[in-house]
PDB file of C-alpha atoms in Angstrom:
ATOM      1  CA  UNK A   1      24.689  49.854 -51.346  1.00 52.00           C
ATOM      2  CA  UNK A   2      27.061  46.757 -51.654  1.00 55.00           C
ATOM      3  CA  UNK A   3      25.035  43.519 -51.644  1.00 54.00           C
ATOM      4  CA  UNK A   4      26.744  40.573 -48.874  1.00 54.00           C
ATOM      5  CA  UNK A   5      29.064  38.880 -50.698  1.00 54.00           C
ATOM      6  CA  UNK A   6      28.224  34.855 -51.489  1.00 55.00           C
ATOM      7  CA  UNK A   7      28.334  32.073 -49.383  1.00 56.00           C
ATOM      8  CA  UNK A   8      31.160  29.949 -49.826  1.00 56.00           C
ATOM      9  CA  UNK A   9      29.599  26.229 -50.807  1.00 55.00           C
ATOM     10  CA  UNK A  10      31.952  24.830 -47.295  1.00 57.00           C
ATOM     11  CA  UNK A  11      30.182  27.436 -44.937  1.00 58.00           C
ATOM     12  CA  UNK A  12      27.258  26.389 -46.289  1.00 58.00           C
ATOM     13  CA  UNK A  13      27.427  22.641 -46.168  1.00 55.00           C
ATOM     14  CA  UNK A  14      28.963  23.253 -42.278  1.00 61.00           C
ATOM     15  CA  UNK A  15      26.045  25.264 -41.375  1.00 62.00           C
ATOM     16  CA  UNK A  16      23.894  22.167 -42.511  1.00 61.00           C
ATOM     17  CA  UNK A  17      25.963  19.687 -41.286  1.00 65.00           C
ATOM     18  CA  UNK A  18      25.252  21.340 -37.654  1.00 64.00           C
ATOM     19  CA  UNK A  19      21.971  21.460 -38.212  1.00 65.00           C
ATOM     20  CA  UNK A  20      21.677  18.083 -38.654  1.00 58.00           C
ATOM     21  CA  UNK A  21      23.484  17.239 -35.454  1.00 63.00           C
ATOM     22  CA  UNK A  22      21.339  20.099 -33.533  1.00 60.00           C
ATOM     23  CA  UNK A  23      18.120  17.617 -34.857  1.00 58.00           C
ATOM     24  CA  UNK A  24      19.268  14.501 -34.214  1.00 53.00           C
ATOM     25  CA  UNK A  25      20.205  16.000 -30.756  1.00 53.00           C
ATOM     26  CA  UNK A  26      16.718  17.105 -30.100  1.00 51.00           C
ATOM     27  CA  UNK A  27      15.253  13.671 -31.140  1.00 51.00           C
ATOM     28  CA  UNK A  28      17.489  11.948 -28.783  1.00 55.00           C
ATOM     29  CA  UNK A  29      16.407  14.037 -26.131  1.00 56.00           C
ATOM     30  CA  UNK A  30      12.249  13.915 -27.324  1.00 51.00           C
ATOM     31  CA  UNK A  31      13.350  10.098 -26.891  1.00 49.00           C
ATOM     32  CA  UNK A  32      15.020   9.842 -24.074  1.00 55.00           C
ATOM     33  CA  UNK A  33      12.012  12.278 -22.224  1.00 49.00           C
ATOM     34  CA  UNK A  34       9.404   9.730 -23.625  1.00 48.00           C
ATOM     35  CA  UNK A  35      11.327   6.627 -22.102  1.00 46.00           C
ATOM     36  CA  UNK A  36      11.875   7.924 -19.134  1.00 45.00           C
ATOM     37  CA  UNK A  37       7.956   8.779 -18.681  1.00 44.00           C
ATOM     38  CA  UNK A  38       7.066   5.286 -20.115  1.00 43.00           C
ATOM     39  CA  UNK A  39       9.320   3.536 -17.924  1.00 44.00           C
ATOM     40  CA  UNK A  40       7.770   5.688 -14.759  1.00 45.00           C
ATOM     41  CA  UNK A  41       4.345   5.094 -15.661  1.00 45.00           C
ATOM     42  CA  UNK A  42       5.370   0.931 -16.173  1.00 52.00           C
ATOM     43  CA  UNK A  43       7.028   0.990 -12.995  1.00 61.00           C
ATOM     44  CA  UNK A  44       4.365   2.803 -10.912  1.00 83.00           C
ATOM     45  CA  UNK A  45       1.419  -0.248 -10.629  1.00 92.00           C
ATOM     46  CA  UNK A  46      -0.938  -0.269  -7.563  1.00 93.00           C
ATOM     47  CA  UNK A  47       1.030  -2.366  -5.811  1.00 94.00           C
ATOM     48  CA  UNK A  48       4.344  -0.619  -6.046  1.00 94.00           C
ATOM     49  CA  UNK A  49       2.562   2.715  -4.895  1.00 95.00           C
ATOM     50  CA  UNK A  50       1.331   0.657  -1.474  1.00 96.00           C
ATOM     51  CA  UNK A  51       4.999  -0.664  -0.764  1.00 95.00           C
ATOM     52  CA  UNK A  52       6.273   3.005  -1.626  1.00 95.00           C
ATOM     53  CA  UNK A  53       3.813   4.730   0.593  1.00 95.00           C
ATOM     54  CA  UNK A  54       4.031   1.845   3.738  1.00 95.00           C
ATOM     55  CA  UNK A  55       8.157   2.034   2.993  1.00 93.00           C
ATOM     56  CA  UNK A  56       7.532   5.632   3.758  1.00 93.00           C
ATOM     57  CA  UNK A  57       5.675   4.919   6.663  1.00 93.00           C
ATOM     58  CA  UNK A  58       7.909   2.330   8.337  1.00 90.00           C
ATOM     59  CA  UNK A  59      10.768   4.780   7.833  1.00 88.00           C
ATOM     60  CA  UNK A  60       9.369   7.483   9.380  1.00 86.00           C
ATOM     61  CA  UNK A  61       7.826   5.245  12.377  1.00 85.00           C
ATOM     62  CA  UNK A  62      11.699   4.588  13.295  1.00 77.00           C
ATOM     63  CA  UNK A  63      12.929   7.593  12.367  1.00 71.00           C
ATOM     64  CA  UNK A  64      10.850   8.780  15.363  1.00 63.00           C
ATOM     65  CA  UNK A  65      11.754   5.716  17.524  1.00 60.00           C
ATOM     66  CA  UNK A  66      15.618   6.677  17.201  1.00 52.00           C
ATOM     67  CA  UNK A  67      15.212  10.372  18.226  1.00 54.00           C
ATOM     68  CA  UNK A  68      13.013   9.567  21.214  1.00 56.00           C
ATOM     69  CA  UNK A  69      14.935   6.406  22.268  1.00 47.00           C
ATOM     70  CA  UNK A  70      16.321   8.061  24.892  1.00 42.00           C
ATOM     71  CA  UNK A  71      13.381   9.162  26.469  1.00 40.00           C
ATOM     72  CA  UNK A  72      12.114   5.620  26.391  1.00 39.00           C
ATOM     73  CA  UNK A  73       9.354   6.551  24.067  1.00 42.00           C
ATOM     74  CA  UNK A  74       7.997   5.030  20.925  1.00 51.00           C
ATOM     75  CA  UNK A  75       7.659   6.691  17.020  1.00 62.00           C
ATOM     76  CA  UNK A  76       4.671   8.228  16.950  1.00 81.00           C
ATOM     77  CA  UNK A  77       2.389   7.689  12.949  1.00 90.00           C
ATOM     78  CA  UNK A  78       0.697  10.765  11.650  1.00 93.00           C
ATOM     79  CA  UNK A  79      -2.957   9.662  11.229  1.00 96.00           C
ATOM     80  CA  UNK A  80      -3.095  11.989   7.812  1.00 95.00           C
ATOM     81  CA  UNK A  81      -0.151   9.739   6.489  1.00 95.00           C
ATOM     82  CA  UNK A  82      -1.304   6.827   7.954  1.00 96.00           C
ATOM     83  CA  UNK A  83      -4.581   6.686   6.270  1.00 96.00           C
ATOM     84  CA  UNK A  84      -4.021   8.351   2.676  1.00 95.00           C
ATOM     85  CA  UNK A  85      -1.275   5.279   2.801  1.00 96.00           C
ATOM     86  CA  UNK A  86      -3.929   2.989   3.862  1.00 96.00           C
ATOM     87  CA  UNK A  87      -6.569   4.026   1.365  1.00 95.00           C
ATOM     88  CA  UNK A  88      -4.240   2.546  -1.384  1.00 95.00           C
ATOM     89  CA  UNK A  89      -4.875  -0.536  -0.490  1.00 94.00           C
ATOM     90  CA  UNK A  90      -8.206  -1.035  -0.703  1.00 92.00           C
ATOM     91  CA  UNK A  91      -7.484  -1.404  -4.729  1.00 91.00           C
ATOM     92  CA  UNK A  92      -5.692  -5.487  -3.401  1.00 91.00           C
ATOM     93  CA  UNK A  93      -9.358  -6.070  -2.168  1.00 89.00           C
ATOM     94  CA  UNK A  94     -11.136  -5.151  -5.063  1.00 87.00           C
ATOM     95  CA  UNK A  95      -9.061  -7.280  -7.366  1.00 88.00           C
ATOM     96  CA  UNK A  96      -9.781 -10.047  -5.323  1.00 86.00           C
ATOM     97  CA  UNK A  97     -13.406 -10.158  -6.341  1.00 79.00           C
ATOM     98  CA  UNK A  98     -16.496 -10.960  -4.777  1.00 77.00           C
ATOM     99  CA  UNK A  99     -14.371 -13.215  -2.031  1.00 74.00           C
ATOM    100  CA  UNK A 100     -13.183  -9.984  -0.593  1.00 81.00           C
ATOM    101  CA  UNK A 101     -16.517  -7.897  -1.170  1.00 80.00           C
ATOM    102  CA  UNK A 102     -17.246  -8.150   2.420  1.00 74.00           C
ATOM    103  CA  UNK A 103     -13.424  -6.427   3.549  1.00 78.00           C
ATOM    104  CA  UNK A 104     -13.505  -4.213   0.628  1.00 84.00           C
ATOM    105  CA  UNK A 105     -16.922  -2.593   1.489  1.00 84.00           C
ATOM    106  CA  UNK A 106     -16.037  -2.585   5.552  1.00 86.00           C
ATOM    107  CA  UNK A 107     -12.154  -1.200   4.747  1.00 92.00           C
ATOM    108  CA  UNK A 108     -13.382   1.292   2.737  1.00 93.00           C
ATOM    109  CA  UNK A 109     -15.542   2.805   5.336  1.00 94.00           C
ATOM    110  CA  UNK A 110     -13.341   2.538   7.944  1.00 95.00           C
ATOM    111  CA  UNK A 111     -10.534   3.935   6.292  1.00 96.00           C
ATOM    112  CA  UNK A 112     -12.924   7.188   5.070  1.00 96.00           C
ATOM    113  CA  UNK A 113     -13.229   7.291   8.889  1.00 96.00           C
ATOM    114  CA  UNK A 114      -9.589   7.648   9.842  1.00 97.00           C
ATOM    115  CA  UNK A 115      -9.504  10.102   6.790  1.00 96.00           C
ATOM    116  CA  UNK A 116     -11.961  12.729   8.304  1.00 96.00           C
ATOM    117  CA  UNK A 117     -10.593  12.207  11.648  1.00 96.00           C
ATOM    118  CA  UNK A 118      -7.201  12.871  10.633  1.00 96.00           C
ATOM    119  CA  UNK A 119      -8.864  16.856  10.690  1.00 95.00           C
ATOM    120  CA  UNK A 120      -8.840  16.714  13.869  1.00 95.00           C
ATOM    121  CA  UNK A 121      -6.450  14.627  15.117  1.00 95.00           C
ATOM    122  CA  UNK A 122      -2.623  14.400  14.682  1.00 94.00           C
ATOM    123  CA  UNK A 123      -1.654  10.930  15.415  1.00 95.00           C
ATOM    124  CA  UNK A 124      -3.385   7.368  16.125  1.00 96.00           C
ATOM    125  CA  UNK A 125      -2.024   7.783  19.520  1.00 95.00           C
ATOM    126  CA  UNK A 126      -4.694  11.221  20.298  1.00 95.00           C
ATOM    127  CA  UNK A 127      -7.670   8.901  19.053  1.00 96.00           C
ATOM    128  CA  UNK A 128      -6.892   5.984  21.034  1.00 96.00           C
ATOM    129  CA  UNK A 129      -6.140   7.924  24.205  1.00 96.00           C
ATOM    130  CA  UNK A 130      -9.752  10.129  23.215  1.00 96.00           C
ATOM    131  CA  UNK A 131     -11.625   6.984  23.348  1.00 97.00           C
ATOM    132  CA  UNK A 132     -10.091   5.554  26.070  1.00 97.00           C
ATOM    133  CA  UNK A 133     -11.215   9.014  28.231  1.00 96.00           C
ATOM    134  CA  UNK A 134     -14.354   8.089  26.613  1.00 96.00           C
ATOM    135  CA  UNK A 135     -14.837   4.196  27.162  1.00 96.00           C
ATOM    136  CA  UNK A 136     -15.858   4.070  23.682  1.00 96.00           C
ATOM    137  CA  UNK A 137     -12.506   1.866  22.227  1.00 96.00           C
ATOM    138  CA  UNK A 138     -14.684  -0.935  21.337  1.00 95.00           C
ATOM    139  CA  UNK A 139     -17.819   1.025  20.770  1.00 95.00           C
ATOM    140  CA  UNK A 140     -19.036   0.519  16.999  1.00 94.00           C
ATOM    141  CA  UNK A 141     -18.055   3.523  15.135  1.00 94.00           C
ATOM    142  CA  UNK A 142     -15.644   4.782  17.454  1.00 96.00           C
ATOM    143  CA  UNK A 143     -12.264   5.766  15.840  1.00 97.00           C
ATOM    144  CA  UNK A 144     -10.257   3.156  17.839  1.00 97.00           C
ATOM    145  CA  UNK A 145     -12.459   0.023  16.973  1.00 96.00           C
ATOM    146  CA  UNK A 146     -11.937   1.518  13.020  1.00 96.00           C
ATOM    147  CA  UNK A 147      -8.474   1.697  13.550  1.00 97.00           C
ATOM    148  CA  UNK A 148      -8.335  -2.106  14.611  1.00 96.00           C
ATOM    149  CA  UNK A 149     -10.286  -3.290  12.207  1.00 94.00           C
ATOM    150  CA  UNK A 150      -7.853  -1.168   8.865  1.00 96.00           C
ATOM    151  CA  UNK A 151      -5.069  -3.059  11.056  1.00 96.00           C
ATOM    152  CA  UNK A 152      -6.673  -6.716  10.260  1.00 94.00           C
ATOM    153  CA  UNK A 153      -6.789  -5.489   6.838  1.00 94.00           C
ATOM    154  CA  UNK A 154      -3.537  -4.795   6.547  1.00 96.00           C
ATOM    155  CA  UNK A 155      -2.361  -7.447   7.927  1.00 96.00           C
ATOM    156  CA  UNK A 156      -5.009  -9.636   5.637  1.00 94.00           C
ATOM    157  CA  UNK A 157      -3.034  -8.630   3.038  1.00 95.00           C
ATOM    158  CA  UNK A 158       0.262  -9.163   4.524  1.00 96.00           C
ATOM    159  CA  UNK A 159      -0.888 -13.055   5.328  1.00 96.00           C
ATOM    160  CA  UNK A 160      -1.984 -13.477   1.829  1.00 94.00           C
ATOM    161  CA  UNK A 161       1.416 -12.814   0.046  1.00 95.00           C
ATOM    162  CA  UNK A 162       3.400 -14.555   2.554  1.00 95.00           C
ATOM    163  CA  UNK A 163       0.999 -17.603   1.391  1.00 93.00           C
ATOM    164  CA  UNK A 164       1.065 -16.505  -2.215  1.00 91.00           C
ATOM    165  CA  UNK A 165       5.060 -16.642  -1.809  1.00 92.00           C
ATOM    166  CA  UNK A 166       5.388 -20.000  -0.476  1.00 88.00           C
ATOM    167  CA  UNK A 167       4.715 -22.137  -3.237  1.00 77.00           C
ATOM    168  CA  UNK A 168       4.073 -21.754  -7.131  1.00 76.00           C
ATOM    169  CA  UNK A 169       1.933 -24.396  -6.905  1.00 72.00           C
ATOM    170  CA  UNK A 170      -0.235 -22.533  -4.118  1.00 73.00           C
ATOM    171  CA  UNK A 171      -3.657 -21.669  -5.574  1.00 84.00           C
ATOM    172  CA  UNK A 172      -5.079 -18.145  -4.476  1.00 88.00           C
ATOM    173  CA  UNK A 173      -8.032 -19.542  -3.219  1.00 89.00           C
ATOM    174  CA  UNK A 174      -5.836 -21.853  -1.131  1.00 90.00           C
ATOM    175  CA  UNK A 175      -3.711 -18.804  -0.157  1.00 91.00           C
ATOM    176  CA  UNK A 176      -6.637 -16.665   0.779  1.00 91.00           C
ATOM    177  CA  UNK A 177      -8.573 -19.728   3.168  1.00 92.00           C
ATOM    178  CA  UNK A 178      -5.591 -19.752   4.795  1.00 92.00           C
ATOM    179  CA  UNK A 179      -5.224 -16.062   5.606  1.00 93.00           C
ATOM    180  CA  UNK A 180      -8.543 -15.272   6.370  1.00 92.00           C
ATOM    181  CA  UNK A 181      -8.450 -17.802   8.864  1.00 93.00           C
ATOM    182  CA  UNK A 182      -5.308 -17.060  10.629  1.00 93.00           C
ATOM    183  CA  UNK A 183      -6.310 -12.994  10.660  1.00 92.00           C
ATOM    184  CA  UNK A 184     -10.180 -12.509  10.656  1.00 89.00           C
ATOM    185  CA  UNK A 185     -12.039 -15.525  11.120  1.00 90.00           C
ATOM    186  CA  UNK A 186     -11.476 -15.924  14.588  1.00 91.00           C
ATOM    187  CA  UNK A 187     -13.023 -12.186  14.871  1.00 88.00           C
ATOM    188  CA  UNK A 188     -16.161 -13.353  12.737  1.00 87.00           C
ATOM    189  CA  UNK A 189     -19.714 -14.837  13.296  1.00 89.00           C
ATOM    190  CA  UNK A 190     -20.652 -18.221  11.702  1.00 92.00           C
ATOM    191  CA  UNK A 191     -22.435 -16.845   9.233  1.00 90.00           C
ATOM    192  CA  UNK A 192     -19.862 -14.212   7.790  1.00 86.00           C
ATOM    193  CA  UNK A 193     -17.205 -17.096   8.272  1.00 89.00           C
ATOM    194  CA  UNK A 194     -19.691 -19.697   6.066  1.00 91.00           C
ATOM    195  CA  UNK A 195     -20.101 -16.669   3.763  1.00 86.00           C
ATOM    196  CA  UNK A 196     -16.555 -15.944   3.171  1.00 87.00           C
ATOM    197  CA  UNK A 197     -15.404 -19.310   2.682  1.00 89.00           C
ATOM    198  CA  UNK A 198     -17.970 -19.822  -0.070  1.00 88.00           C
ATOM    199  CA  UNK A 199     -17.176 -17.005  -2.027  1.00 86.00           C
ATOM    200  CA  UNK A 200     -13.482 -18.213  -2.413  1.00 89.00           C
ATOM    201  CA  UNK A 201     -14.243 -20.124  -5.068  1.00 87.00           C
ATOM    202  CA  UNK A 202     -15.117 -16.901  -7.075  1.00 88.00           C
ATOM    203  CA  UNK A 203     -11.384 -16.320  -6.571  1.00 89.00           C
ATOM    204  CA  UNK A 204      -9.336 -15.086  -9.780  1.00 89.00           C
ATOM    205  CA  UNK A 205      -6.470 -17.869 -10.411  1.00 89.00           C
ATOM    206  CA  UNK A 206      -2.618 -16.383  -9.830  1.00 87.00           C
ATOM    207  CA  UNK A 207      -1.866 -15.175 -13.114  1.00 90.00           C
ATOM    208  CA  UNK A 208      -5.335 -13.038 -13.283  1.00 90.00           C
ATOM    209  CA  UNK A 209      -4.496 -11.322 -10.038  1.00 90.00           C
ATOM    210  CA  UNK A 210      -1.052 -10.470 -11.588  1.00 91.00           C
ATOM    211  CA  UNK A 211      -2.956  -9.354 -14.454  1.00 92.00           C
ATOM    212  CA  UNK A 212      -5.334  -7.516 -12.073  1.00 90.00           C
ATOM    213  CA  UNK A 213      -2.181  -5.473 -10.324  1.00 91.00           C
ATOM    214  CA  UNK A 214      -0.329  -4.931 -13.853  1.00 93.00           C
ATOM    215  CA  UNK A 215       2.422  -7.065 -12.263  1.00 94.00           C
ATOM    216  CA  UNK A 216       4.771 -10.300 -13.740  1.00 93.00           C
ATOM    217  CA  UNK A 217       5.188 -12.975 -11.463  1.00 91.00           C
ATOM    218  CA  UNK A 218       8.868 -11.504 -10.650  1.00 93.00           C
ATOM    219  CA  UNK A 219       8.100  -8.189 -10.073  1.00 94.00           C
ATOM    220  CA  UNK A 220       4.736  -9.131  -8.185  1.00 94.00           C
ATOM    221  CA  UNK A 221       6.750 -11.624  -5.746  1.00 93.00           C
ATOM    222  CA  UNK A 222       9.437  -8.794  -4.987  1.00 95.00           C
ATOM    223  CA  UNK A 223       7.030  -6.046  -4.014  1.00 95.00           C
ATOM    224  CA  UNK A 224       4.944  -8.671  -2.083  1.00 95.00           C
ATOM    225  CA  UNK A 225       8.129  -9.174   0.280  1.00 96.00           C
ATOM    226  CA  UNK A 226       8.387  -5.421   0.075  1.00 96.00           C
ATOM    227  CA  UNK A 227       4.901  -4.899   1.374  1.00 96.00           C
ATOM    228  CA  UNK A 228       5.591  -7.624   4.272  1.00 96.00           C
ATOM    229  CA  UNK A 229       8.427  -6.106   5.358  1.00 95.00           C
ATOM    230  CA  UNK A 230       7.105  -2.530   5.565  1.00 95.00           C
ATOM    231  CA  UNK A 231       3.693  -3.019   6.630  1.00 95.00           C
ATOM    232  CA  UNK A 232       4.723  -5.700   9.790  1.00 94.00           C
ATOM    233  CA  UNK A 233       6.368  -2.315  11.798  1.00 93.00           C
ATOM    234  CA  UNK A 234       2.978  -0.675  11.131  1.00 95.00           C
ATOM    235  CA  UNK A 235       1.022  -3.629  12.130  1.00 96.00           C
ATOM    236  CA  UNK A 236       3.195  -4.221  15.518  1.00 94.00           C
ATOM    237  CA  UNK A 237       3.016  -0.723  16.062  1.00 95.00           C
ATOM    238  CA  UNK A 238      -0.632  -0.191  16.098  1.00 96.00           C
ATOM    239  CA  UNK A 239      -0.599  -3.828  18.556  1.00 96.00           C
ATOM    240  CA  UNK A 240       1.328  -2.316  20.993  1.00 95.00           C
ATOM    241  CA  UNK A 241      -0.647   1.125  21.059  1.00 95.00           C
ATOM    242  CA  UNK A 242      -3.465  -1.009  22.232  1.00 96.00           C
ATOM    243  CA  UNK A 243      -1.415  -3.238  24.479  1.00 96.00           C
ATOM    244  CA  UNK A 244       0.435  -0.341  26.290  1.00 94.00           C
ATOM    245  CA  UNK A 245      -3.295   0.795  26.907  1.00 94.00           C
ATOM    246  CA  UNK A 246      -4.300  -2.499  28.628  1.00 94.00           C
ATOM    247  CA  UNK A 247      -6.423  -3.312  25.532  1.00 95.00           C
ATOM    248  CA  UNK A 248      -6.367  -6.835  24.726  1.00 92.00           C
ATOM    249  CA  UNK A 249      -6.269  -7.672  21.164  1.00 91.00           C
ATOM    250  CA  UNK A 250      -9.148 -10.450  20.916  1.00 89.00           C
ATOM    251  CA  UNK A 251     -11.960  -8.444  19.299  1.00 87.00           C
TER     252      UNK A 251
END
């Protein structure tokens, strides 16, 4: 049997030569892979997640507007959606500290709430109408009087950054009097108002909420107007649910 013949010493060196670019191919692809993950995980903080989930939300709540518009109907918000996007935010309240103990602990709950009745029920529209058959819309522990009350927390929130954005020279503490007051004090007892109002001066300062939320000051300011101008639809939608119901909003 004939052995191969040699390997000319230019076949050789071309074989290695694409080798070479075969590896350095791979590692700018390994590369590439690993930036791409580290710039999703960067991008994704807490707060981004809430103004991707209530940008959802708000699209779909017009989405639903336009199609029925000729019927003279209203968008409709699927209470699964609504509260898994709700439950995100309950994170904003925990990195406010012991100030925002008192909406923390009472979100929470009423959030869980809207979670297990989202088994049963497809929209916030079915639980509002179910209480109103019921005469239980204010009733403590109904599913309508939760509903309003994960409303003022949203729209806590949504007070907060709009006085968070309107100076640099606004402390949080000043930021957060001022939008408790607007949004839940009038709601409140003495004593949970005297309470509250003490505790803001257990406040983190502005740059240890951004360190809190992972953000910068730029990138904390843009998703701030981001969650404004997605959760306000939300917020006016839920309003008007009530309203269309004869349910006044002053409780």
């Amino acid at each position: 049997m004939m052995s191969p013949p040699p390997r000319s010493s230019t076949t050789l060196y071309s074989q290695q030569q694409q080798q070479a670019q075969d590896d350095v191919v791979v590692a700018e692809e390994a590369t590439e892979a690993n930036m791409t993950t580290m710039t999703k995980t960067k991008a994704q903080t807490p707060l981004s997640e809430i103004v991707e989930a209530f940008g959802e939300l708000a699209k779909s709540l017009n989405s639903r507007r336009m199609r029925n518009s000729d019927k003279g109907a209203g968008g409709e918000l699927r209470l699964d959606a609504f509260s898994k996007t709700c439950s995100l935010v309950s994170v904003l309240f925990s990195c406010l500290g012991l100030a925002f103990r008192f909406a923390e602990s009472e979100y929470v709950a009423k959030v869980r709430d809207l979670v297990e009745a989202s088994k049963e029920y497809n929209t916030l529209e079915t639980i509002l109408d179910q209480d109103v058959a019921n005469g239980t819309v204010r009733t403590p522990g109904s599913h309508s009087r939760n509903l309003r009350r994960v409303r003022q927390g949203l729209d806590l929130i949504r007070a907060l950054f709009e006085q968070f954005l309107s100076t640099n020279d606004y402390s949080l503490r000043e930021a957060a009097t001022t939008a408790y007051s607007q949004v839940c004090a009038p709601y409140h007892t003495w004593a949970v108002r005297t309470a509250v109002y003490a505790g803001m001066y257990t406040l983190p300062t502005r740059d240890q909420l951004l360190l809190n939320l992972n953000e910068t000051e730029h990138s904390a300011k843009k998703n701030m107007r981001l969650y404004i101008k997605a959760s306000l639809p939300v917020i006016e939608y839920i309003d008007r649910l009530y309203i269309s119901r004869n349910i006044s909003l002053d409780w």
